[in-house]
Amino acid sequence: MDVVLAIAVGGLYAAGLYMMMRRSIVKLIIGLGLLSHASNLLIFTMGRLIRGRPPLIAPGAEALAEPYADPLPQALILTAIVIGFGVQAFAVVLIKRVYEIVGTDDLDQMKRTDEL
Amino acid sequence: MRSLLLVLPLLIPLSTAVLGLLIRRKPHLQRVLATAGAGLLLTSGLGLLVSVQQGGIHTVQIGAWPAPFGITLAADLFSAIMVVLTGLIGLAVVLYSLGSIDPQRERFGYYPLVHILLLGVCGAFLTGDIFNLYVWFEVMLISSFVLMALGGERAQLEGAIKYVTLNLMSSALFLVAVGVLYGIAGTLNMADLSKTLRSTPHPDLAMAPAMLLLIAFGIKAAIFPLFFWLPASYHTPPVAVSALFAGLLTKVGVYAMIRVFTLLFNPQAHGIDLIILVASGLTMITGVLGAVAQNEFRRILSFHIISQIGYMIMGLGLFTPISLAGSIFYIAHHIIVKTNLFLISGLVFRLQGSYHLKDLGGLYRKHPGLAALFLTPALSLAGIPPLSGFWAKLILVKAGLEVQQYLIVAVSLIVSFLTLFSMLKIWNEAFWKSAPEEHLTSLPQGNRLALLLPVLGLATITVWISLVPETLFSLSEQAAQQLVDPTEYIRRTLGD
Amino acid sequence: MEGKEAMISLILSTATRYLLPLLLLFSIFVLLRGHNEPGGGFVGGLVASAALALYSIAYGVAAARRMLRIDPRALIGVGLLIAIGSGLLSMARGLPFLTGLWVERELPLLGKVGTPMLFDVGVFLVVIGVVLTIIFALSEE
């Protein structure tokens, strides 16, 4: 299972980077989205893949009974997803404004700030 | 009391922003609130600094969840110095904004956004948890995105696209590094990570997150070759926003880099120090050469930020107590001087309506006071004795000579000559030569105080550091001592 | 998009009239059971904002704003204020920021009440505010 997920993470990174290298800003945003999904999946995989019970100490017990699922990677991913959601929403509005003002979605036309 | 001092630099900007959001319709009240909030932030930062200097490293376990399970806030001297600088720049920029930001931006929530940015910056300085650091970075970035794009002019939006893309890229790498670190060490508390990584059975495995973090923070700090977003975007928003970004944002990247490569990883173990040193030399050179080629006031200054980041990283690359003290001294000097230069570029724009050097001129004759105000930070940036930049460079050069890194010392000296050259270019074009046309105006009467006060204040602090460098230097030295030997930090965070 | 009126569908608007109160009640249920069981302020807020977004699709953004009465951006402020307040309560007792304080007796309907629940209410409002700000801004253009 780890191997499958590792390949999926790699594939997502490759696809995300490929999209980011394209000239269209829409594809740029899609690429950024794929990149953040790849990161989330990677954290998920790093949290060890086991079929565990919820990490709750049963009434009367002193410690967790094995096997239990590690809740922390899930918390990290949830936080990262929420942040990613906000950032993506901002990015979509941004490219919409850029398209309205600049009149193109071609990144090569957006060199004005780099001219001497 | 201690726990209050640690939480206040977060609570004050957050509360200010929230209240500002609620009174969005009342611009007058908002201005008062924003100024008061920034003033209180500076005061609380000073309180924290004094308390940390007297009582050692402060820590708080948020929600009373014991470390390493909960989120820790920790302030050593380095953090406390940075929080004070954040408050100082926050206050200067808010004051300047009072006289320069248009009502439309104010209505949209300009001041709450600035305070959210300050919250993110303070949070990044005070957290003791690496995932929490990621979250504060995002808080800071998202508000900076909005500040960058607010107004929606073409140049701003084009700059914002580049700024947003590269910073998101760096966040993704940072997140991956955090995930890998958790996979290796099973903890995210930085003090606990420090302990675990030192005794890990696979020290080579830790190189992967180390490199990922180096690149992620490298993008945020704008080091060679990851700096291209900075000169493409920093000159596009209003000058108050530029000054805020120039003063604080890249330095958060530098801070994170120094924190991670002193506490978590030992840079001397795998030759990371050499990578950092080479990157620092190239950053200095490319930055200053970029600046020499430019003819726009704010773009010259933007390239100088990059070049100066090289000096800060140089201290980390040399990795001796004295060189780290030099880095901290340099950061403090640079934040004050660079923000001031950006604010002055805004004053020049007010007077002559342009940032392009060819349209400027004659300012020395008309406004000798402003010319003197420009020369103080400009010469300090170039490192002319006895100004603050000279002391900062002197410490770094001395540290470099001590460990026989002659090449980087030579590079840093040559770069400071080139810095002087490009500062003199601005001086000659904007101040010394006669005006191309007689379109000199004077500053608007009503706003004059708000525009001049921050510039005067920052220049005074520069002069103070220049004349009495001993105070800041001894602070930096103690802070560096705490960085080199993190046992105290670990003990205070994790308990005995 | 031609004419805002063309968007109103009879089926959707009739269904929304019944769905809206149900979804809002459900969101509060999710919010309150959140402390020890799946749920919480974030999910509850998403459910509530989905309900309001549905209303804005069925009747238009202007109608949704009228029904909400309060500007979604102000909701963000109120929510954050509640969340900060819940953290400050513990500081007033001399405990670290955000330490959970609980009412001793269980209350009817609500169960155990404490500052974490107050924090969740804050999150609930912030989520509604943020999501609606984004959705309204995007669909008003």
JSON list of N, CA and C in Angstrom, two decimals, chain B residues 72-100:
[
{"chain": "B", "resi": 72, "resn": "THR", "atom": "N", "xyz": [3.64, 24.82, 22.05]},
{"chain": "B", "resi": 72, "resn": "THR", "atom": "CA", "xyz": [4.44, 25.62, 22.97]},
{"chain": "B", "resi": 72, "resn": "THR", "atom": "C", "xyz": [4.71, 26.99, 22.36]},
{"chain": "B", "resi": 73, "resn": "LEU", "atom": "N", "xyz": [4.63, 28.02, 23.17]},
{"chain": "B", "resi": 73, "resn": "LEU", "atom": "CA", "xyz": [5.18, 29.31, 22.77]},
{"chain": "B", "resi": 73, "resn": "LEU", "atom": "C", "xyz": [6.49, 29.47, 23.53]},
{"chain": "B", "resi": 74, "resn": "ALA", "atom": "N", "xyz": [7.53, 29.89, 22.84]},
{"chain": "B", "resi": 74, "resn": "ALA", "atom": "CA", "xyz": [8.81, 30.05, 23.52]},
{"chain": "B", "resi": 74, "resn": "ALA", "atom": "C", "xyz": [9.47, 31.32, 23.03]},
{"chain": "B", "resi": 75, "resn": "ALA", "atom": "N", "xyz": [10.00, 32.09, 23.96]},
{"chain": "B", "resi": 75, "resn": "ALA", "atom": "CA", "xyz": [10.71, 33.31, 23.57]},
{"chain": "B", "resi": 75, "resn": "ALA", "atom": "C", "xyz": [12.10, 33.28, 24.18]},
{"chain": "B", "resi": 76, "resn": "ASP", "atom": "N", "xyz": [13.13, 33.14, 23.33]},
{"chain": "B", "resi": 76, "resn": "ASP", "atom": "CA", "xyz": [14.47, 33.42, 23.80]},
{"chain": "B", "resi": 76, "resn": "ASP", "atom": "C", "xyz": [14.81, 34.85, 23.37]},
{"chain": "B", "resi": 77, "resn": "LEU", "atom": "N", "xyz": [16.05, 35.26, 23.59]},
{"chain": "B", "resi": 77, "resn": "LEU", "atom": "CA", "xyz": [16.38, 36.66, 23.30]},
{"chain": "B", "resi": 77, "resn": "LEU", "atom": "C", "xyz": [16.21, 37.00, 21.82]},
{"chain": "B", "resi": 78, "resn": "PHE", "atom": "N", "xyz": [16.59, 36.05, 20.95]},
{"chain": "B", "resi": 78, "resn": "PHE", "atom": "CA", "xyz": [16.46, 36.28, 19.51]},
{"chain": "B", "resi": 78, "resn": "PHE", "atom": "C", "xyz": [15.01, 36.57, 19.16]},
{"chain": "B", "resi": 79, "resn": "SER", "atom": "N", "xyz": [14.09, 35.70, 19.64]},
{"chain": "B", "resi": 79, "resn": "SER", "atom": "CA", "xyz": [12.66, 35.92, 19.37]},
{"chain": "B", "resi": 79, "resn": "SER", "atom": "C", "xyz": [12.23, 37.28, 19.90]},
{"chain": "B", "resi": 80, "resn": "ALA", "atom": "N", "xyz": [12.65, 37.59, 21.13]},
{"chain": "B", "resi": 80, "resn": "ALA", "atom": "CA", "xyz": [12.19, 38.82, 21.76]},
{"chain": "B", "resi": 80, "resn": "ALA", "atom": "C", "xyz": [12.67, 40.04, 20.98]},
{"chain": "B", "resi": 81, "resn": "ILE", "atom": "N", "xyz": [13.94, 40.00, 20.52]},
{"chain": "B", "resi": 81, "resn": "ILE", "atom": "CA", "xyz": [14.46, 41.12, 19.72]},
{"chain": "B", "resi": 81, "resn": "ILE", "atom": "C", "xyz": [13.62, 41.28, 18.46]},
{"chain": "B", "resi": 82, "resn": "MET", "atom": "N", "xyz": [13.30, 40.14, 17.83]},
{"chain": "B", "resi": 82, "resn": "MET", "atom": "CA", "xyz": [12.52, 40.21, 16.59]},
{"chain": "B", "resi": 82, "resn": "MET", "atom": "C", "xyz": [11.12, 40.76, 16.84]},
{"chain": "B", "resi": 83, "resn": "VAL", "atom": "N", "xyz": [10.52, 40.38, 17.97]},
{"chain": "B", "resi": 83, "resn": "VAL", "atom": "CA", "xyz": [9.17, 40.90, 18.28]},
{"chain": "B", "resi": 83, "resn": "VAL", "atom": "C", "xyz": [9.22, 42.42, 18.48]},
{"chain": "B", "resi": 84, "resn": "VAL", "atom": "N", "xyz": [10.27, 42.89, 19.16]},
{"chain": "B", "resi": 84, "resn": "VAL", "atom": "CA", "xyz": [10.40, 44.34, 19.34]},
{"chain": "B", "resi": 84, "resn": "VAL", "atom": "C", "xyz": [10.50, 45.04, 17.98]},
{"chain": "B", "resi": 85, "resn": "LEU", "atom": "N", "xyz": [11.32, 44.46, 17.09]},
{"chain": "B", "resi": 85, "resn": "LEU", "atom": "CA", "xyz": [11.48, 45.07, 15.77]},
{"chain": "B", "resi": 85, "resn": "LEU", "atom": "C", "xyz": [10.16, 45.06, 15.01]},
{"chain": "B", "resi": 86, "resn": "THR", "atom": "N", "xyz": [9.40, 43.96, 15.15]},
{"chain": "B", "resi": 86, "resn": "THR", "atom": "CA", "xyz": [8.09, 43.89, 14.49]},
{"chain": "B", "resi": 86, "resn": "THR", "atom": "C", "xyz": [7.19, 45.01, 14.98]},
{"chain": "B", "resi": 87, "resn": "GLY", "atom": "N", "xyz": [7.16, 45.21, 16.31]},
{"chain": "B", "resi": 87, "resn": "GLY", "atom": "CA", "xyz": [6.33, 46.27, 16.84]},
{"chain": "B", "resi": 87, "resn": "GLY", "atom": "C", "xyz": [6.77, 47.63, 16.33]},
{"chain": "B", "resi": 88, "resn": "LEU", "atom": "N", "xyz": [8.08, 47.83, 16.27]},
{"chain": "B", "resi": 88, "resn": "LEU", "atom": "CA", "xyz": [8.62, 49.11, 15.82]},
{"chain": "B", "resi": 88, "resn": "LEU", "atom": "C", "xyz": [8.23, 49.40, 14.37]},
{"chain": "B", "resi": 89, "resn": "ILE", "atom": "N", "xyz": [8.45, 48.40, 13.51]},
{"chain": "B", "resi": 89, "resn": "ILE", "atom": "CA", "xyz": [8.12, 48.60, 12.10]},
{"chain": "B", "resi": 89, "resn": "ILE", "atom": "C", "xyz": [6.62, 48.74, 11.92]},
{"chain": "B", "resi": 90, "resn": "GLY", "atom": "N", "xyz": [5.86, 47.94, 12.70]},
{"chain": "B", "resi": 90, "resn": "GLY", "atom": "CA", "xyz": [4.41, 48.05, 12.64]},
{"chain": "B", "resi": 90, "resn": "GLY", "atom": "C", "xyz": [3.96, 49.46, 12.95]},
{"chain": "B", "resi": 91, "resn": "LEU", "atom": "N", "xyz": [4.50, 50.02, 14.02]},
{"chain": "B", "resi": 91, "resn": "LEU", "atom": "CA", "xyz": [4.09, 51.38, 14.41]},
{"chain": "B", "resi": 91, "resn": "LEU", "atom": "C", "xyz": [4.50, 52.39, 13.34]},
{"chain": "B", "resi": 92, "resn": "ALA", "atom": "N", "xyz": [5.74, 52.27, 12.84]},
{"chain": "B", "resi": 92, "resn": "ALA", "atom": "CA", "xyz": [6.20, 53.23, 11.83]},
{"chain": "B", "resi": 92, "resn": "ALA", "atom": "C", "xyz": [5.32, 53.17, 10.59]},
{"chain": "B", "resi": 93, "resn": "VAL", "atom": "N", "xyz": [5.00, 51.93, 10.16]},
{"chain": "B", "resi": 93, "resn": "VAL", "atom": "CA", "xyz": [4.23, 51.80, 8.92]},
{"chain": "B", "resi": 93, "resn": "VAL", "atom": "C", "xyz": [2.79, 52.26, 9.12]},
{"chain": "B", "resi": 94, "resn": "VAL", "atom": "N", "xyz": [2.20, 51.94, 10.27]},
{"chain": "B", "resi": 94, "resn": "VAL", "atom": "CA", "xyz": [0.82, 52.39, 10.50]},
{"chain": "B", "resi": 94, "resn": "VAL", "atom": "C", "xyz": [0.77, 53.92, 10.52]},
{"chain": "B", "resi": 95, "resn": "LEU", "atom": "N", "xyz": [1.75, 54.56, 11.18]},
{"chain": "B", "resi": 95, "resn": "LEU", "atom": "CA", "xyz": [1.78, 56.02, 11.21]},
{"chain": "B", "resi": 95, "resn": "LEU", "atom": "C", "xyz": [1.89, 56.58, 9.80]},
{"chain": "B", "resi": 96, "resn": "TYR", "atom": "N", "xyz": [2.79, 55.98, 9.01]},
{"chain": "B", "resi": 96, "resn": "TYR", "atom": "CA", "xyz": [2.97, 56.47, 7.65]},
{"chain": "B", "resi": 96, "resn": "TYR", "atom": "C", "xyz": [1.70, 56.26, 6.83]},
{"chain": "B", "resi": 97, "resn": "SER", "atom": "N", "xyz": [1.02, 55.12, 7.09]},
{"chain": "B", "resi": 97, "resn": "SER", "atom": "CA", "xyz": [-0.22, 54.84, 6.36]},
{"chain": "B", "resi": 97, "resn": "SER", "atom": "C", "xyz": [-1.29, 55.88, 6.65]},
{"chain": "B", "resi": 98, "resn": "LEU", "atom": "N", "xyz": [-1.31, 56.40, 7.87]},
{"chain": "B", "resi": 98, "resn": "LEU", "atom": "CA", "xyz": [-2.32, 57.40, 8.22]},
{"chain": "B", "resi": 98, "resn": "LEU", "atom": "C", "xyz": [-2.28, 58.56, 7.24]},
{"chain": "B", "resi": 99, "resn": "GLY", "atom": "N", "xyz": [-1.08, 58.90, 6.79]},
{"chain": "B", "resi": 99, "resn": "GLY", "atom": "CA", "xyz": [-0.95, 60.03, 5.89]},
{"chain": "B", "resi": 99, "resn": "GLY", "atom": "C", "xyz": [-0.92, 59.66, 4.43]},
{"chain": "B", "resi": 100, "resn": "SER", "atom": "N", "xyz": [-0.94, 58.36, 4.10]},
{"chain": "B", "resi": 100, "resn": "SER", "atom": "CA", "xyz": [-0.70, 58.03, 2.69]},
{"chain": "B", "resi": 100, "resn": "SER", "atom": "C", "xyz": [-1.68, 57.03, 2.09]}
]
